[in-house]
Amino acid sequence: MATEQTTTELPEQRSGAAAPVDGGYAADIFTMSDAERVALWKQRLFEAEAGMTKYLVEQQAGTALGEWFEIQAAIFDGLPAQDPPVPADWQRVFFRAQALIERFLISRFGYGELTAWARANAAVHGAVERAGGRGAADAIGRVARQAELYGSEMRLLEASRERAELLITHCGIWDYRERARARGVPLTLKSPCEFCTAATSANIAARGYRPGFELIEDGDDHGCRWQASAPQKADR
């Protein structure tokens, strides 16, 4: 769901900054080590693959199992060496898996099932994501870390237990996908936003917060604004 809210922007924070934000929350989401980056790529890979398995169970899609086993074999074929951790290697593994699953889902079940897969992924996400005790800031922190993996330009506008907001002024996922497309990599979706918005919204909701987003396009820059807020008492 798209939302528009008036906010007072805090000083800009791009990747590499670690200034405290609103109430003393540290913006350490912008300073991940290579090991932390690899760990997040692995977790995202698990969420996507386990989420699709969960989706198939919920859809009672037994006739698709043979094809899904082939997709799983391709996903886990030739995994990178564990030591030293190289984030770019795991990024390629995740991107390959995402592309394979998108193609499988849409060709087998239809474009309209993207949201159902996103919800299944989010259920896995809610089970494996570690809570940091920061409430809504944790939920938005995951969005920021994902964007940072691709070198996105962004700033954290607000980060508290009750509400957090992130502005991505330039989405690195767009850049990565377009470079892949130029190399001839087959991509099923025209835009990463088609799945990313559903998946990110579902992840925030799985953490118990209300998601909101707005897509932003300015020439060649593609971005978005995300919010996570605690539900009102009437919603609980």
mmCIF file of C-alpha atoms in Angstrom:
data_model
loop_
_atom_site.group_PDB
_atom_site.id
_atom_site.type_symbol
_atom_site.label_atom_id
_atom_site.label_comp_id
_atom_site.label_asym_id
_atom_site.label_seq_id
_atom_site.Cartn_x
_atom_site.Cartn_y
_atom_site.Cartn_z
ATOM 1 C CA MET A 1 0.000 0.000 0.000
ATOM 2 C CA ALA A 2 1.343 3.420 -0.857
ATOM 3 C CA THR A 3 1.368 6.070 1.821
ATOM 4 C CA GLU A 4 2.414 9.688 1.900
ATOM 5 C CA GLN A 5 3.314 11.276 5.204
ATOM 6 C CA THR A 6 4.997 14.516 6.167
ATOM 7 C CA THR A 7 8.314 13.972 7.900
ATOM 8 C CA THR A 8 11.183 16.118 9.069
ATOM 9 C CA GLU A 9 14.287 14.765 7.395
ATOM 10 C CA LEU A 10 17.324 14.166 9.569
ATOM 11 C CA PRO A 11 20.842 14.778 8.235
ATOM 12 C CA GLU A 12 21.576 12.589 5.244
ATOM 13 C CA GLN A 13 23.133 9.208 5.936
ATOM 14 C CA ARG A 14 24.540 7.120 3.111
ATOM 15 C CA SER A 15 26.290 3.787 3.183
ATOM 16 C CA GLY A 16 29.284 4.066 5.474
ATOM 17 C CA ALA A 17 27.696 6.536 7.915
ATOM 18 C CA ALA A 18 27.057 5.476 11.489
ATOM 19 C CA ALA A 19 25.553 8.529 13.145
ATOM 20 C CA PRO A 20 22.841 7.975 15.749
ATOM 21 C CA VAL A 21 19.264 8.486 14.561
ATOM 22 C CA ASP A 22 16.221 9.577 16.579
ATOM 23 C CA GLY A 23 16.368 8.492 20.184
ATOM 24 C CA GLY A 24 19.938 7.257 20.042
ATOM 25 C CA TYR A 25 19.414 4.332 17.669
ATOM 26 C CA ALA A 26 22.727 3.657 15.957
ATOM 27 C CA ALA A 27 22.627 3.476 12.162
ATOM 28 C CA ASP A 28 25.032 0.533 12.110
ATOM 29 C CA ILE A 29 22.987 -0.989 9.292
ATOM 30 C CA PHE A 30 25.243 0.931 6.912
ATOM 31 C CA THR A 31 28.501 -0.628 8.120
ATOM 32 C CA MET A 32 28.187 -4.372 7.535
ATOM 33 C CA SER A 33 31.325 -6.489 7.334
ATOM 34 C CA ASP A 34 31.852 -8.973 4.504
ATOM 35 C CA ALA A 35 30.858 -11.794 6.859
ATOM 36 C CA GLU A 36 27.622 -9.987 7.756
ATOM 37 C CA ARG A 37 26.862 -9.357 4.093
ATOM 38 C CA VAL A 38 27.368 -13.023 3.244
ATOM 39 C CA ALA A 39 25.171 -14.027 6.199
ATOM 40 C CA LEU A 40 22.376 -11.771 4.933
ATOM 41 C CA TRP A 41 22.650 -13.134 1.377
ATOM 42 C CA LYS A 42 22.429 -16.665 2.773
ATOM 43 C CA GLN A 43 19.407 -15.774 4.881
ATOM 44 C CA ARG A 44 17.677 -14.161 1.919
ATOM 45 C CA LEU A 45 18.405 -17.262 -0.167
ATOM 46 C CA PHE A 46 16.902 -19.473 2.547
ATOM 47 C CA GLU A 47 13.822 -17.262 2.863
ATOM 48 C CA ALA A 48 13.202 -17.379 -0.896
ATOM 49 C CA GLU A 49 13.730 -21.128 -1.333
ATOM 50 C CA ALA A 50 11.968 -22.195 1.872
ATOM 51 C CA GLY A 51 9.203 -19.696 1.128
ATOM 52 C CA MET A 52 8.544 -21.309 -2.242
ATOM 53 C CA THR A 53 8.455 -24.760 -0.627
ATOM 54 C CA LYS A 54 5.968 -23.398 1.929
ATOM 55 C CA TYR A 55 3.899 -21.893 -0.888
ATOM 56 C CA LEU A 56 3.760 -25.249 -2.693
ATOM 57 C CA VAL A 57 2.665 -27.011 0.502
ATOM 58 C CA GLU A 58 -0.093 -24.464 1.077
ATOM 59 C CA GLN A 59 -1.260 -24.710 -2.537
ATOM 60 C CA GLN A 60 -1.180 -28.530 -2.422
ATOM 61 C CA ALA A 61 0.801 -28.301 -5.646
ATOM 62 C CA GLY A 62 2.033 -31.885 -5.752
ATOM 63 C CA THR A 63 2.066 -31.965 -9.551
ATOM 64 C CA ALA A 64 4.831 -29.335 -9.591
ATOM 65 C CA LEU A 65 7.270 -31.210 -7.349
ATOM 66 C CA GLY A 66 9.384 -32.706 -10.117
ATOM 67 C CA GLU A 67 9.949 -29.312 -11.677
ATOM 68 C CA TRP A 68 10.591 -27.734 -8.266
ATOM 69 C CA PHE A 69 13.266 -30.324 -7.455
ATOM 70 C CA GLU A 70 15.045 -29.374 -10.675
ATOM 71 C CA ILE A 71 14.866 -25.697 -9.714
ATOM 72 C CA GLN A 72 16.254 -26.469 -6.254
ATOM 73 C CA ALA A 73 19.149 -28.404 -7.795
ATOM 74 C CA ALA A 74 19.975 -25.419 -10.010
ATOM 75 C CA ILE A 75 19.726 -23.022 -7.051
ATOM 76 C CA PHE A 76 22.227 -24.940 -4.924
ATOM 77 C CA ASP A 77 24.562 -26.017 -7.716
ATOM 78 C CA GLY A 78 28.134 -24.814 -7.215
ATOM 79 C CA LEU A 79 27.757 -22.817 -3.999
ATOM 80 C CA PRO A 80 30.721 -20.506 -3.209
ATOM 81 C CA ALA A 81 33.499 -21.518 -0.844
ATOM 82 C CA GLN A 82 32.777 -20.729 2.782
ATOM 83 C CA ASP A 83 36.156 -19.144 3.555
ATOM 84 C CA PRO A 84 36.964 -16.403 2.927
ATOM 85 C CA PRO A 85 33.417 -15.034 2.616
ATOM 86 C CA VAL A 86 32.958 -13.140 -0.679
ATOM 87 C CA PRO A 87 29.673 -11.179 -0.764
ATOM 88 C CA ALA A 88 29.647 -10.812 -4.573
ATOM 89 C CA ASP A 89 29.705 -14.613 -4.983
ATOM 90 C CA TRP A 90 26.663 -15.054 -2.753
ATOM 91 C CA GLN A 91 24.929 -12.120 -4.427
ATOM 92 C CA ARG A 92 25.159 -13.991 -7.739
ATOM 93 C CA VAL A 93 23.762 -17.140 -6.098
ATOM 94 C CA PHE A 94 20.816 -15.248 -4.645
ATOM 95 C CA PHE A 95 20.099 -13.393 -7.898
ATOM 96 C CA ARG A 96 20.145 -16.671 -9.830
ATOM 97 C CA ALA A 97 17.775 -18.256 -7.314
ATOM 98 C CA GLN A 98 15.384 -15.295 -7.377
ATOM 99 C CA ALA A 99 15.264 -15.332 -11.179
ATOM 100 C CA LEU A 100 14.700 -19.096 -11.320
ATOM 101 C CA ILE A 101 11.917 -19.031 -8.731
ATOM 102 C CA GLU A 102 10.163 -16.060 -10.337
ATOM 103 C CA ARG A 103 10.164 -17.827 -13.707
ATOM 104 C CA PHE A 104 8.929 -21.081 -12.151
ATOM 105 C CA LEU A 105 6.157 -19.421 -10.145
ATOM 106 C CA ILE A 106 4.793 -17.261 -12.941
ATOM 107 C CA SER A 107 4.994 -19.906 -15.672
ATOM 108 C CA ARG A 108 3.416 -22.582 -13.431
ATOM 109 C CA PHE A 109 0.914 -20.623 -11.339
ATOM 110 C CA GLY A 110 0.600 -17.145 -12.828
ATOM 111 C CA TYR A 111 1.706 -13.594 -12.124
ATOM 112 C CA GLY A 112 -1.041 -13.107 -9.547
ATOM 113 C CA GLU A 113 0.651 -15.569 -7.184
ATOM 114 C CA LEU A 114 3.632 -13.301 -6.496
ATOM 115 C CA THR A 115 1.905 -11.908 -3.416
ATOM 116 C CA ALA A 116 1.192 -15.388 -2.047
ATOM 117 C CA TRP A 117 4.843 -16.328 -2.449
ATOM 118 C CA ALA A 118 5.835 -13.058 -0.745
ATOM 119 C CA ARG A 119 3.630 -13.946 2.243
ATOM 120 C CA ALA A 120 5.166 -17.424 2.439
ATOM 121 C CA ASN A 121 8.655 -15.909 2.346
ATOM 122 C CA ALA A 122 7.657 -13.472 5.077
ATOM 123 C CA ALA A 123 6.536 -16.303 7.342
ATOM 124 C CA VAL A 124 10.019 -17.818 7.007
ATOM 125 C CA HIS A 125 11.560 -14.376 7.505
ATOM 126 C CA GLY A 126 9.595 -13.869 10.712
ATOM 127 C CA ALA A 127 10.915 -17.176 12.036
ATOM 128 C CA VAL A 128 14.604 -16.657 11.255
ATOM 129 C CA GLU A 129 15.176 -12.896 11.518
ATOM 130 C CA ARG A 130 16.758 -11.975 14.820
ATOM 131 C CA ALA A 131 15.033 -9.233 16.799
ATOM 132 C CA GLY A 132 17.353 -6.458 17.900
ATOM 133 C CA GLY A 133 15.060 -4.922 20.506
ATOM 134 C CA ARG A 134 14.491 -1.776 18.439
ATOM 135 C CA GLY A 135 10.935 -2.440 17.322
ATOM 136 C CA ALA A 136 9.967 -0.683 14.103
ATOM 137 C CA ALA A 137 13.605 0.357 13.622
ATOM 138 C CA ASP A 138 14.563 -3.316 13.307
ATOM 139 C CA ALA A 139 11.984 -3.865 10.575
ATOM 140 C CA ILE A 140 13.189 -0.860 8.579
ATOM 141 C CA GLY A 141 16.787 -1.808 9.342
ATOM 142 C CA ARG A 142 16.325 -5.029 7.388
ATOM 143 C CA VAL A 143 15.013 -3.019 4.409
ATOM 144 C CA ALA A 144 18.051 -0.750 4.619
ATOM 145 C CA ARG A 145 20.516 -3.638 4.851
ATOM 146 C CA GLN A 146 18.988 -5.278 1.783
ATOM 147 C CA ALA A 147 19.276 -2.009 -0.143
ATOM 148 C CA GLU A 148 22.827 -1.516 1.092
ATOM 149 C CA LEU A 149 23.835 -4.928 -0.267
ATOM 150 C CA TYR A 150 23.327 -3.469 -3.743
ATOM 151 C CA GLY A 151 25.050 -0.160 -2.999
ATOM 152 C CA SER A 152 21.827 1.858 -2.922
ATOM 153 C CA GLU A 153 21.887 5.503 -1.870
ATOM 154 C CA MET A 154 19.582 6.153 1.070
ATOM 155 C CA ARG A 155 19.004 7.997 4.280
ATOM 156 C CA LEU A 156 17.272 6.979 7.465
ATOM 157 C CA LEU A 157 14.636 9.568 8.328
ATOM 158 C CA GLU A 158 13.317 8.141 11.571
ATOM 159 C CA ALA A 159 14.142 5.140 13.740
ATOM 160 C CA SER A 160 12.247 4.439 16.951
ATOM 161 C CA ARG A 161 10.428 1.514 18.485
ATOM 162 C CA GLU A 162 7.048 2.840 17.357
ATOM 163 C CA ARG A 163 7.891 4.191 13.909
ATOM 164 C CA ALA A 164 10.755 4.114 11.436
ATOM 165 C CA GLU A 165 11.186 5.509 7.946
ATOM 166 C CA LEU A 166 13.757 5.012 5.198
ATOM 167 C CA LEU A 167 14.218 6.975 1.972
ATOM 168 C CA ILE A 168 16.063 5.193 -0.857
ATOM 169 C CA THR A 169 17.041 7.885 -3.335
ATOM 170 C CA HIS A 170 18.776 5.551 -5.798
ATOM 171 C CA CYS A 171 18.004 1.831 -5.889
ATOM 172 C CA GLY A 172 21.054 -0.304 -6.632
ATOM 173 C CA ILE A 173 18.827 -3.293 -7.388
ATOM 174 C CA TRP A 174 17.756 -1.529 -10.591
ATOM 175 C CA ASP A 175 21.381 -1.107 -11.609
ATOM 176 C CA TYR A 176 22.261 -4.731 -10.877
ATOM 177 C CA ARG A 177 19.263 -6.088 -12.790
ATOM 178 C CA GLU A 178 19.871 -3.881 -15.820
ATOM 179 C CA ARG A 179 23.508 -4.977 -15.991
ATOM 180 C CA ALA A 180 22.318 -8.593 -15.828
ATOM 181 C CA ARG A 181 19.722 -7.932 -18.540
ATOM 182 C CA ALA A 182 22.416 -6.392 -20.741
ATOM 183 C CA ARG A 183 24.466 -9.595 -20.357
ATOM 184 C CA GLY A 184 21.523 -11.595 -21.647
ATOM 185 C CA VAL A 185 20.262 -12.942 -18.322
ATOM 186 C CA PRO A 186 16.538 -13.754 -18.794
ATOM 187 C CA LEU A 187 14.393 -11.770 -16.350
ATOM 188 C CA THR A 188 10.709 -12.553 -15.911
ATOM 189 C CA LEU A 189 9.624 -9.319 -14.235
ATOM 190 C CA LYS A 190 9.920 -5.945 -15.946
ATOM 191 C CA SER A 191 10.751 -4.218 -12.675
ATOM 192 C CA PRO A 192 12.207 -5.380 -9.341
ATOM 193 C CA CYS A 193 9.482 -3.358 -7.617
ATOM 194 C CA GLU A 194 6.836 -5.816 -8.800
ATOM 195 C CA PHE A 195 7.983 -8.370 -6.239
ATOM 196 C CA CYS A 196 10.092 -6.238 -3.887
ATOM 197 C CA THR A 197 7.176 -4.097 -2.722
ATOM 198 C CA ALA A 198 5.035 -7.153 -1.943
ATOM 199 C CA ALA A 199 7.903 -8.985 -0.237
ATOM 200 C CA THR A 200 9.091 -6.020 1.837
ATOM 201 C CA SER A 201 5.553 -5.152 2.932
ATOM 202 C CA ALA A 202 4.958 -8.768 3.963
ATOM 203 C CA ASN A 203 8.252 -8.898 5.883
ATOM 204 C CA ILE A 204 7.403 -5.762 7.858
ATOM 205 C CA ALA A 205 3.931 -7.120 8.623
ATOM 206 C CA ALA A 206 5.458 -10.436 9.737
ATOM 207 C CA ARG A 207 7.405 -8.492 12.368
ATOM 208 C CA GLY A 208 4.120 -7.070 13.714
ATOM 209 C CA TYR A 209 4.284 -3.599 12.129
ATOM 210 C CA ARG A 210 2.206 -1.781 9.566
ATOM 211 C CA PRO A 211 4.087 -1.261 6.283
ATOM 212 C CA GLY A 212 3.793 1.710 3.988
ATOM 213 C CA PHE A 213 5.686 2.648 0.860
ATOM 214 C CA GLU A 214 5.855 5.125 -1.979
ATOM 215 C CA LEU A 215 7.703 4.531 -5.247
ATOM 216 C CA ILE A 216 9.809 7.419 -6.519
ATOM 217 C CA GLU A 217 11.100 7.923 -10.059
ATOM 218 C CA ASP A 218 13.230 10.875 -11.107
ATOM 219 C CA GLY A 219 14.781 10.454 -14.533
ATOM 220 C CA ASP A 220 17.177 7.527 -14.358
ATOM 221 C CA ASP A 221 16.910 7.367 -10.563
ATOM 222 C CA HIS A 222 14.496 4.835 -9.117
ATOM 223 C CA GLY A 223 13.837 4.907 -5.395
ATOM 224 C CA CYS A 224 11.240 4.449 -2.716
ATOM 225 C CA ARG A 225 10.201 5.560 0.741
ATOM 226 C CA TRP A 226 9.362 2.938 3.365
ATOM 227 C CA GLN A 227 7.690 3.189 6.750
ATOM 228 C CA ALA A 228 7.069 0.703 9.523
ATOM 229 C CA SER A 229 4.749 1.713 12.358
ATOM 230 C CA ALA A 230 3.293 0.021 15.385
ATOM 231 C CA PRO A 231 -0.391 -0.854 14.939
ATOM 232 C CA GLN A 232 -2.949 1.333 16.678
ATOM 233 C CA LYS A 233 -4.693 -0.193 19.687
ATOM 234 C CA ALA A 234 -7.841 -0.706 17.621
ATOM 235 C CA ASP A 235 -5.797 -2.746 15.125
ATOM 236 C CA ARG A 236 -4.237 -5.044 17.711
#
